[in-house]
Amino acid sequence: MTGPHLSRRSLLSSAGLAGLGLAVPGLLTGCGGGDSAAGDGTGTVDFWIDVTGDANQKYFLDKVVAPFEKANPKIDLNTTFYKGADLRRLVQTALQAKSGPDIVRGPAATQTIAWSKAHVLADLSGYAKKWDWNSHLAEWAIQAFTQDGKLYALPMRVDTMLLYFNKTLFADKGWQQPTNRDELEALATEANGQGIIPFGSSNTDWKAAGEWLMTVFWNHYAGPDALYQALKGDIQFTDPVFVDSVALLKSYFDKGWFTGGTDKWFSVPAQEVGAKFGQGGYAMVPQGGWFMSQVGSFFGSAAKNDNDWDWMPYPALRPEVAYPLFEMGIGGSLAINANSKNQDAAASYLNWYYTDKAAALERMADVPATYNIPITFDESEIPDRIDPRSGRVLTSVNQAIQNGNYGYVTWTWWPPKADVFVYEGLEQVLTGKMSPKDYCAKLAEQFNTERAEGNLPQLMPRGAAK
Amino acid sequence: MTATSVPARPRAGARARGRPGRRGRLVGWLFLAPLLLLNGLVVIGPSVATVYYSLTDWSGLGPATFIGLDNYVRAFGDDKVHAALWHNTVWFVLFLSVPMAMGLLGAHLLSQVRRFQMLFRALYFIPYVVASVVNAAVWKMLLSPTSGLGHVLGIDQAWLGDPATSLLSVNFVVNWHWWGFLAVIFFAAMQGVDPQLYDAAKVDGANGWQRFRSVTLPGIRPTVVFILLMTVIWTLKAFDYIFIMTEGGPAGSSEVMATLMYKQAFNEYSAGYAAALGLSMTVVTAMVLAVYQILRKRGWET
């Protein structure tokens, strides 16, 4: 829509979401028209972001917003904080109503494709060329957000899965970090025998937590090569190696190794999982890199215990799978609203945020995992003050990419509906309502449908990547 | 001189006061116009749009493809819809019986209390005035199998994590939040019952239960009928507590139509299908309202 009038389609679109109880403000805003314009590179840029907690928000305002505005005095970065679960719904509704923020904090790569296909995101290719973003960001991450030669978003954070462990507990018990399935299962059996639950985990506060586990088991049992072939469509998710991965996870649940049982995995709040992990009630916690920004609060004097934590790579669950191996993916994206009237100014922010390598590394050093944007850097460039455990994540991920020892996280490389099925269907498996074989068959069916519709991002190739 | 009686013609001013003239009607419409415009935008517009989108394959973003009644056909055969409808039915039965019974009992007890009545009324009412988000979050912790109330009492039950108890547990919390409100409402209605009827019943030898059944209940019937009607509608709208406490899980065991619609619209990019489900629920609600109106006309309410 190019004119100032509200077209029939935009009226119906906006009103349709409003009819679902979702978009009245967007509808009203939509009456103002939907012109898109580059603007003159100055003025107010609206930015909705899911930074939660007073300390985190203060850091964002002090270390991101303020320096950007100082460097760009003619741009006012107007930031509004939301909870993550609310933000996606609000942004999606606003975009459809041709409203919303100038800078769009989007979901994972495959879901952002859906937004791009609906033409609610601006084409960033011109800005990428102008500022040479390709030389600043990792190629694999840029490619994941490129469709038909057009860049529609920038990758927000590198995600990988880590196995956190209670370092003090391990030392007290004389346990070694397991590197393969036999060692892992021996450790879990011993811990369980001593009344210590091997894995602390739950999906109570984040419904999609099941896909973290499937990501781990598919990558470390089936292996990234098999996943690559499945994601390319060369083999199917019905292949026994994928079914066996699911069956292995289910068997661990049946043994009570996860949070003490399936029913508890569904009902123990995340805060409680963290507290019990810090106290030594859980030996290990399978979580994403993002958990690094919270895990410290469950240990030491702040949590009234004398324990300490660390992380390890996941053990290889089959001899054919490499060790160490890091699943690779992107958590979220930053794009520009196609209906923004100030796209140049919004792009200036993205350029500032992604191309100042020194500032980006400072942020990575200050706040564990949160600001891990996929830029290329040498280990020597990481500030010395970084927590060694956080620093080790950065270097490990870099090495994995360079060596080709990386896998694929579901929330980046699976199409949206298949991704939802990964964790919703897993609930059916864990409660015994569906067999691993049927689960994989349904996943394959959904995946093939969406793949045929072209809803997959460009996949990281096997071998060393950039 | 013939006396004739000619009716006096009403003065213009009097006519204007009795029936509005064209100008008066115009002024009335002008006053109504902003409200009508707003109503059109936020009620009629979305309603029409929802009907349209329920006939399309629409992700919630971008253009929609017209597919006729396919969404409705799909809904008829969708196991998730069947399960959600069944859960709504269970919810309805529980939501109708437990809080109503407790509300009536609470109101009756309140009516017997002479001292600290306001205190008890306030205590009953407190759960209702606390935001559902807060109630749900607190109960989620209280129902934790490793640190909640059950754990303290030595009961090893994951109330929200066991598919057999998840729906019932959330319903328990909703009932907990709701029954006190009903008690206060029913108590207010009981205040309007003529005391002489109770005296007459006593003279006739009626015991407490008989007085309640034959005097109190008929006396507050309009309130009870209204609450029944609203309960049906609220049951179909059940969303907030379920979404916060279980998100419809585990494995869909507490999924109701509203949570299913939300997931279809925002998680699975099937906003057209969600619109069809929403419209279907609207039809069910309309049928309930129609039955209510028929019963009212037949004098059931009074």
Short mmCIF file of N, CA and C in Angstrom, two decimals, chain A residues 103-243:
data_model
loop_
_atom_site.label_atom_id
_atom_site.label_comp_id
_atom_site.label_asym_id
_atom_site.label_seq_id
_atom_site.Cartn_x
_atom_site.Cartn_y
_atom_site.Cartn_z
N ILE A 103 12.53 -0.36 14.63
CA ILE A 103 13.41 -1.54 14.67
C ILE A 103 12.61 -2.71 15.23
N VAL A 104 12.59 -3.79 14.48
CA VAL A 104 11.76 -4.94 14.83
C VAL A 104 12.63 -6.03 15.45
N ARG A 105 12.33 -6.36 16.70
CA ARG A 105 13.01 -7.48 17.34
C ARG A 105 12.21 -8.72 16.95
N GLY A 106 12.77 -9.50 16.03
CA GLY A 106 12.02 -10.63 15.50
C GLY A 106 12.37 -11.93 16.19
N PRO A 107 11.62 -13.00 15.87
CA PRO A 107 11.90 -14.32 16.44
C PRO A 107 13.02 -15.00 15.68
N ALA A 108 13.03 -16.33 15.73
CA ALA A 108 14.09 -17.09 15.08
C ALA A 108 14.05 -16.94 13.57
N ALA A 109 15.11 -17.43 12.94
CA ALA A 109 15.27 -17.20 11.50
C ALA A 109 14.09 -17.70 10.69
N THR A 110 13.62 -18.92 10.97
CA THR A 110 12.56 -19.47 10.14
C THR A 110 11.24 -18.72 10.34
N GLN A 111 11.02 -18.25 11.57
CA GLN A 111 9.78 -17.51 11.80
C GLN A 111 9.89 -16.10 11.22
N THR A 112 11.08 -15.57 11.19
CA THR A 112 11.25 -14.26 10.59
C THR A 112 11.03 -14.33 9.07
N ILE A 113 11.26 -15.51 8.50
CA ILE A 113 10.97 -15.69 7.07
C ILE A 113 9.49 -15.39 6.81
N ALA A 114 8.63 -15.88 7.70
CA ALA A 114 7.18 -15.67 7.52
C ALA A 114 6.87 -14.18 7.52
N TRP A 115 7.55 -13.43 8.35
CA TRP A 115 7.33 -11.98 8.38
C TRP A 115 7.84 -11.34 7.09
N SER A 116 8.98 -11.86 6.65
CA SER A 116 9.55 -11.30 5.43
C SER A 116 8.64 -11.56 4.22
N LYS A 117 8.11 -12.79 4.18
CA LYS A 117 7.23 -13.13 3.05
C LYS A 117 5.95 -12.31 3.04
N ALA A 118 5.56 -11.83 4.21
CA ALA A 118 4.36 -10.98 4.29
C ALA A 118 4.68 -9.52 3.99
N HIS A 119 5.93 -9.28 3.63
CA HIS A 119 6.38 -7.94 3.24
C HIS A 119 6.19 -6.90 4.35
N VAL A 120 6.39 -7.31 5.57
CA VAL A 120 6.30 -6.34 6.67
C VAL A 120 7.70 -5.91 7.14
N LEU A 121 8.72 -6.53 6.57
CA LEU A 121 10.10 -6.15 6.92
C LEU A 121 10.76 -5.48 5.73
N ALA A 122 11.57 -4.46 6.03
CA ALA A 122 12.27 -3.74 4.96
C ALA A 122 13.44 -4.58 4.44
N ASP A 123 13.74 -4.42 3.17
CA ASP A 123 14.90 -5.07 2.57
C ASP A 123 16.16 -4.32 3.03
N LEU A 124 17.06 -5.05 3.70
CA LEU A 124 18.26 -4.40 4.25
C LEU A 124 19.46 -4.51 3.32
N SER A 125 19.26 -5.08 2.15
CA SER A 125 20.40 -5.36 1.26
C SER A 125 21.19 -4.10 0.95
N GLY A 126 20.47 -2.99 0.71
CA GLY A 126 21.15 -1.73 0.37
C GLY A 126 22.03 -1.26 1.52
N TYR A 127 21.51 -1.36 2.72
CA TYR A 127 22.31 -0.93 3.89
C TYR A 127 23.51 -1.87 4.07
N ALA A 128 23.27 -3.17 3.85
CA ALA A 128 24.35 -4.14 4.01
C ALA A 128 25.50 -3.82 3.06
N LYS A 129 25.12 -3.44 1.83
CA LYS A 129 26.14 -3.11 0.83
C LYS A 129 26.84 -1.80 1.19
N LYS A 130 26.02 -0.82 1.60
CA LYS A 130 26.56 0.51 1.93
C LYS A 130 27.58 0.43 3.05
N TRP A 131 27.27 -0.37 4.07
CA TRP A 131 28.14 -0.41 5.24
C TRP A 131 28.97 -1.70 5.33
N ASP A 132 28.87 -2.50 4.29
CA ASP A 132 29.67 -3.74 4.21
C ASP A 132 29.46 -4.64 5.43
N TRP A 133 28.20 -4.88 5.74
CA TRP A 133 27.89 -5.71 6.90
C TRP A 133 28.44 -7.13 6.76
N ASN A 134 28.52 -7.60 5.50
CA ASN A 134 28.98 -8.98 5.31
C ASN A 134 30.40 -9.20 5.82
N SER A 135 31.20 -8.15 5.86
CA SER A 135 32.57 -8.33 6.33
C SER A 135 32.65 -8.26 7.86
N HIS A 136 31.58 -7.79 8.47
CA HIS A 136 31.57 -7.66 9.93
C HIS A 136 30.91 -8.85 10.61
N LEU A 137 29.90 -9.41 9.98
CA LEU A 137 29.17 -10.50 10.60
C LEU A 137 29.54 -11.84 10.00
N ALA A 138 29.36 -12.90 10.78
CA ALA A 138 29.67 -14.25 10.29
C ALA A 138 28.78 -14.57 9.08
N GLU A 139 29.41 -15.13 8.08
CA GLU A 139 28.69 -15.38 6.83
C GLU A 139 27.51 -16.33 7.03
N TRP A 140 27.72 -17.37 7.83
CA TRP A 140 26.63 -18.36 8.02
C TRP A 140 25.40 -17.71 8.65
N ALA A 141 25.64 -16.74 9.54
CA ALA A 141 24.52 -16.10 10.23
C ALA A 141 23.78 -15.13 9.31
N ILE A 142 24.54 -14.43 8.48
CA ILE A 142 23.93 -13.52 7.51
C ILE A 142 23.10 -14.32 6.50
N GLN A 143 23.66 -15.45 6.05
CA GLN A 143 22.97 -16.27 5.05
C GLN A 143 21.63 -16.79 5.58
N ALA A 144 21.58 -17.06 6.87
CA ALA A 144 20.33 -17.59 7.45
C ALA A 144 19.19 -16.59 7.34
N PHE A 145 19.52 -15.33 7.18
CA PHE A 145 18.49 -14.29 7.09
C PHE A 145 18.42 -13.66 5.69
N THR A 146 18.94 -14.39 4.73
CA THR A 146 18.91 -13.92 3.35
C THR A 146 18.01 -14.83 2.52
N GLN A 147 17.04 -14.25 1.86
CA GLN A 147 16.12 -15.01 1.00
C GLN A 147 16.07 -14.35 -0.37
N ASP A 148 16.24 -15.15 -1.41
CA ASP A 148 16.20 -14.63 -2.77
C ASP A 148 17.14 -13.43 -2.94
N GLY A 149 18.27 -13.52 -2.31
CA GLY A 149 19.28 -12.46 -2.46
C GLY A 149 19.03 -11.22 -1.63
N LYS A 150 17.94 -11.22 -0.86
CA LYS A 150 17.63 -10.04 -0.05
C LYS A 150 17.85 -10.34 1.44
N LEU A 151 18.51 -9.42 2.10
CA LEU A 151 18.72 -9.55 3.54
C LEU A 151 17.53 -8.90 4.25
N TYR A 152 16.84 -9.67 5.07
CA TYR A 152 15.64 -9.10 5.70
C TYR A 152 15.77 -8.93 7.21
N ALA A 153 16.86 -9.37 7.82
CA ALA A 153 17.07 -9.17 9.25
C ALA A 153 18.52 -9.45 9.57
N LEU A 154 18.94 -9.03 10.74
CA LEU A 154 20.29 -9.34 11.20
C LEU A 154 20.20 -10.27 12.41
N PRO A 155 21.10 -11.25 12.47
CA PRO A 155 21.06 -12.23 13.57
C PRO A 155 21.41 -11.57 14.89
N MET A 156 20.61 -11.85 15.93
CA MET A 156 20.76 -11.10 17.17
C MET A 156 21.75 -11.72 18.14
N ARG A 157 21.73 -13.05 18.28
CA ARG A 157 22.60 -13.67 19.30
C ARG A 157 22.94 -15.09 18.87
N VAL A 158 24.19 -15.46 19.04
CA VAL A 158 24.59 -16.83 18.74
C VAL A 158 24.10 -17.74 19.87
N ASP A 159 23.40 -18.78 19.52
CA ASP A 159 22.90 -19.74 20.51
C ASP A 159 23.62 -21.08 20.36
N THR A 160 23.94 -21.66 21.48
CA THR A 160 24.42 -23.04 21.47
C THR A 160 23.94 -23.69 22.77
N MET A 161 23.95 -25.01 22.82
CA MET A 161 23.52 -25.72 24.03
C MET A 161 24.75 -26.13 24.84
N LEU A 162 24.65 -25.95 26.15
CA LEU A 162 25.75 -26.29 27.05
C LEU A 162 25.24 -27.20 28.16
N LEU A 163 26.13 -27.99 28.72
CA LEU A 163 25.76 -28.82 29.87
C LEU A 163 26.41 -28.20 31.12
N TYR A 164 25.62 -27.46 31.87
CA TYR A 164 26.13 -26.82 33.09
C TYR A 164 26.23 -27.89 34.18
N PHE A 165 27.21 -27.76 35.04
CA PHE A 165 27.31 -28.74 36.12
C PHE A 165 27.75 -28.06 37.42
N ASN A 166 27.35 -28.69 38.52
CA ASN A 166 27.73 -28.19 39.84
C ASN A 166 29.17 -28.63 40.09
N LYS A 167 30.07 -27.69 39.88
CA LYS A 167 31.51 -28.00 39.93
C LYS A 167 31.92 -28.50 41.32
N THR A 168 31.36 -27.88 42.35
CA THR A 168 31.71 -28.28 43.72
C THR A 168 31.23 -29.70 44.00
N LEU A 169 30.02 -30.01 43.56
CA LEU A 169 29.47 -31.35 43.75
C LEU A 169 30.34 -32.38 43.04
N PHE A 170 30.70 -32.07 41.81
CA PHE A 170 31.54 -33.00 41.03
C PHE A 170 32.87 -33.24 41.76
N ALA A 171 33.44 -32.16 42.30
CA ALA A 171 34.72 -32.30 43.00
C ALA A 171 34.55 -33.14 44.27
N ASP A 172 33.48 -32.86 45.02
CA ASP A 172 33.22 -33.61 46.26
C ASP A 172 33.06 -35.10 46.00
N LYS A 173 32.37 -35.41 44.92
CA LYS A 173 32.08 -36.81 44.61
C LYS A 173 33.19 -37.48 43.79
N GLY A 174 34.14 -36.69 43.34
CA GLY A 174 35.20 -37.23 42.50
C GLY A 174 34.73 -37.60 41.12
N TRP A 175 33.70 -36.93 40.65
CA TRP A 175 33.17 -37.24 39.31
C TRP A 175 33.97 -36.51 38.24
N GLN A 176 34.15 -37.17 37.11
CA GLN A 176 34.81 -36.57 35.95
C GLN A 176 33.76 -36.12 34.94
N GLN A 177 34.12 -35.14 34.14
CA GLN A 177 33.19 -34.70 33.09
C GLN A 177 33.06 -35.80 32.04
N PRO A 178 31.86 -36.28 31.80
CA PRO A 178 31.67 -37.35 30.81
C PRO A 178 31.85 -36.83 29.38
N THR A 179 32.42 -37.66 28.55
CA THR A 179 32.61 -37.25 27.14
C THR A 179 31.85 -38.15 26.17
N ASN A 180 31.35 -39.27 26.68
CA ASN A 180 30.58 -40.17 25.81
C ASN A 180 29.38 -40.74 26.57
N ARG A 181 28.58 -41.51 25.86
CA ARG A 181 27.32 -41.99 26.44
C ARG A 181 27.56 -42.91 27.63
N ASP A 182 28.53 -43.80 27.52
CA ASP A 182 28.78 -44.73 28.63
C ASP A 182 29.14 -43.97 29.90
N GLU A 183 30.01 -42.99 29.75
CA GLU A 183 30.43 -42.21 30.93
C GLU A 183 29.26 -41.40 31.49
N LEU A 184 28.47 -40.86 30.58
CA LEU A 184 27.32 -40.05 31.03
C LEU A 184 26.32 -40.92 31.79
N GLU A 185 26.02 -42.08 31.24
CA GLU A 185 25.03 -42.95 31.87
C GLU A 185 25.55 -43.54 33.18
N ALA A 186 26.85 -43.81 33.23
CA ALA A 186 27.43 -44.30 34.48
C ALA A 186 27.33 -43.22 35.56
N LEU A 187 27.62 -41.99 35.16
CA LEU A 187 27.54 -40.88 36.11
C LEU A 187 26.11 -40.66 36.59
N ALA A 188 25.18 -40.70 35.63
CA ALA A 188 23.77 -40.47 35.98
C ALA A 188 23.26 -41.57 36.91
N THR A 189 23.67 -42.81 36.63
CA THR A 189 23.24 -43.93 37.48
C THR A 189 23.78 -43.77 38.90
N GLU A 190 25.04 -43.39 38.98
CA GLU A 190 25.65 -43.23 40.30
C GLU A 190 25.00 -42.08 41.07
N ALA A 191 24.80 -40.96 40.39
CA ALA A 191 24.18 -39.80 41.05
C ALA A 191 22.78 -40.17 41.53
N ASN A 192 22.03 -40.80 40.65
CA ASN A 192 20.66 -41.17 41.00
C ASN A 192 20.64 -42.10 42.22
N GLY A 193 21.62 -43.00 42.25
CA GLY A 193 21.71 -43.93 43.37
C GLY A 193 21.99 -43.23 44.68
N GLN A 194 22.61 -42.08 44.58
CA GLN A 194 22.94 -41.32 45.80
C GLN A 194 21.87 -40.26 46.12
N GLY A 195 20.75 -40.31 45.40
CA GLY A 195 19.67 -39.36 45.66
C GLY A 195 19.86 -38.01 45.02
N ILE A 196 20.82 -37.93 44.10
CA ILE A 196 21.04 -36.67 43.37
C ILE A 196 20.49 -36.85 41.96
N ILE A 197 19.58 -35.99 41.58
CA ILE A 197 18.96 -36.13 40.26
C ILE A 197 19.96 -35.67 39.21
N PRO A 198 20.21 -36.50 38.20
CA PRO A 198 21.28 -36.17 37.24
C PRO A 198 21.06 -34.84 36.49
N PHE A 199 19.82 -34.63 35.99
CA PHE A 199 19.59 -33.44 35.17
C PHE A 199 18.46 -32.58 35.74
N GLY A 200 18.73 -31.33 35.98
CA GLY A 200 17.70 -30.38 36.38
C GLY A 200 17.17 -29.68 35.14
N SER A 201 15.87 -29.79 34.92
CA SER A 201 15.29 -29.20 33.70
C SER A 201 13.78 -29.15 33.87
N SER A 202 13.14 -28.23 33.23
CA SER A 202 11.67 -28.22 33.22
C SER A 202 11.16 -27.32 32.10
N ASN A 203 9.93 -27.56 31.71
CA ASN A 203 9.35 -26.69 30.68
C ASN A 203 8.23 -25.83 31.28
N THR A 204 8.23 -25.70 32.60
CA THR A 204 7.14 -25.01 33.27
C THR A 204 7.07 -23.52 32.90
N ASP A 205 8.21 -22.88 32.80
CA ASP A 205 8.19 -21.45 32.53
C ASP A 205 8.54 -21.12 31.08
N TRP A 206 8.97 -22.12 30.35
CA TRP A 206 9.22 -21.90 28.91
C TRP A 206 8.80 -23.16 28.18
N LYS A 207 7.61 -23.08 27.59
CA LYS A 207 6.99 -24.26 27.00
C LYS A 207 7.88 -24.93 25.97
N ALA A 208 8.68 -24.12 25.29
CA ALA A 208 9.50 -24.67 24.20
C ALA A 208 10.79 -25.33 24.70
N ALA A 209 10.93 -25.47 26.02
CA ALA A 209 12.18 -26.05 26.54
C ALA A 209 12.41 -27.47 26.01
N GLY A 210 11.36 -28.15 25.61
CA GLY A 210 11.51 -29.50 25.07
C GLY A 210 12.38 -29.53 23.83
N GLU A 211 12.34 -28.43 23.05
CA GLU A 211 13.14 -28.45 21.83
C GLU A 211 14.63 -28.31 22.14
N TRP A 212 14.96 -27.76 23.33
CA TRP A 212 16.38 -27.74 23.70
C TRP A 212 16.88 -29.18 23.84
N LEU A 213 16.07 -30.00 24.47
CA LEU A 213 16.48 -31.39 24.68
C LEU A 213 16.54 -32.16 23.36
N MET A 214 15.54 -31.93 22.49
CA MET A 214 15.58 -32.62 21.20
C MET A 214 16.77 -32.15 20.37
N THR A 215 17.06 -30.86 20.48
CA THR A 215 18.25 -30.35 19.78
C THR A 215 19.49 -31.11 20.23
N VAL A 216 19.62 -31.30 21.53
CA VAL A 216 20.79 -32.00 22.08
C VAL A 216 20.81 -33.46 21.61
N PHE A 217 19.68 -34.14 21.74
CA PHE A 217 19.70 -35.58 21.43
C PHE A 217 19.82 -35.84 19.94
N TRP A 218 19.20 -35.02 19.11
CA TRP A 218 19.37 -35.22 17.67
C TRP A 218 20.81 -34.93 17.24
N ASN A 219 21.40 -33.89 17.80
CA ASN A 219 22.76 -33.54 17.39
C ASN A 219 23.79 -34.52 17.93
N HIS A 220 23.61 -34.96 19.17
CA HIS A 220 24.67 -35.76 19.80
C HIS A 220 24.42 -37.26 19.68
N TYR A 221 23.23 -37.64 19.26
CA TYR A 221 23.00 -39.07 18.98
C TYR A 221 22.93 -39.30 17.45
N ALA A 222 21.97 -38.66 16.81
CA ALA A 222 21.86 -38.83 15.35
C ALA A 222 23.07 -38.21 14.66
N GLY A 223 23.48 -37.04 15.18
CA GLY A 223 24.67 -36.38 14.62
C GLY A 223 24.31 -35.30 13.62
N PRO A 224 25.19 -34.31 13.50
CA PRO A 224 24.90 -33.17 12.62
C PRO A 224 24.88 -33.53 11.14
N ASP A 225 25.64 -34.55 10.74
CA ASP A 225 25.62 -34.93 9.32
C ASP A 225 24.24 -35.46 8.93
N ALA A 226 23.68 -36.30 9.80
CA ALA A 226 22.34 -36.82 9.52
C ALA A 226 21.32 -35.68 9.53
N LEU A 227 21.47 -34.77 10.47
CA LEU A 227 20.54 -33.64 10.52
C LEU A 227 20.65 -32.78 9.26
N TYR A 228 21.87 -32.57 8.83
CA TYR A 228 22.08 -31.76 7.62
C TYR A 228 21.34 -32.39 6.43
N GLN A 229 21.50 -33.70 6.33
CA GLN A 229 20.82 -34.40 5.21
C GLN A 229 19.30 -34.30 5.34
N ALA A 230 18.82 -34.40 6.57
CA ALA A 230 17.36 -34.32 6.76
C ALA A 230 16.85 -32.92 6.45
N LEU A 231 17.59 -31.93 6.90
CA LEU A 231 17.17 -30.56 6.67
C LEU A 231 17.26 -30.19 5.19
N LYS A 232 18.17 -30.87 4.47
CA LYS A 232 18.26 -30.64 3.02
C LYS A 232 17.21 -31.46 2.27
N GLY A 233 16.58 -32.40 2.95
CA GLY A 233 15.56 -33.22 2.30
C GLY A 233 16.13 -34.49 1.69
N ASP A 234 17.42 -34.80 1.93
CA ASP A 234 18.03 -35.98 1.34
C ASP A 234 17.63 -37.26 2.07
N ILE A 235 17.40 -37.15 3.38
CA ILE A 235 16.83 -38.27 4.13
C ILE A 235 15.63 -37.73 4.92
N GLN A 236 14.88 -38.63 5.50
CA GLN A 236 13.66 -38.21 6.21
C GLN A 236 13.87 -38.26 7.72
N PHE A 237 13.06 -37.51 8.44
CA PHE A 237 13.12 -37.56 9.90
C PHE A 237 12.57 -38.88 10.45
N THR A 238 12.05 -39.70 9.56
CA THR A 238 11.60 -41.03 9.98
C THR A 238 12.76 -42.03 10.05
N ASP A 239 13.94 -41.59 9.63
CA ASP A 239 15.11 -42.46 9.67
C ASP A 239 15.32 -42.98 11.10
N PRO A 240 15.66 -44.27 11.25
CA PRO A 240 15.80 -44.85 12.60
C PRO A 240 16.72 -44.08 13.52
N VAL A 241 17.73 -43.41 12.95
CA VAL A 241 18.67 -42.72 13.82
C VAL A 241 18.00 -41.55 14.57
N PHE A 242 16.98 -40.96 13.94
CA PHE A 242 16.25 -39.88 14.61
C PHE A 242 15.25 -40.46 15.62
N VAL A 243 14.61 -41.54 15.22
CA VAL A 243 13.66 -42.21 16.12
C VAL A 243 14.39 -42.68 17.38
#
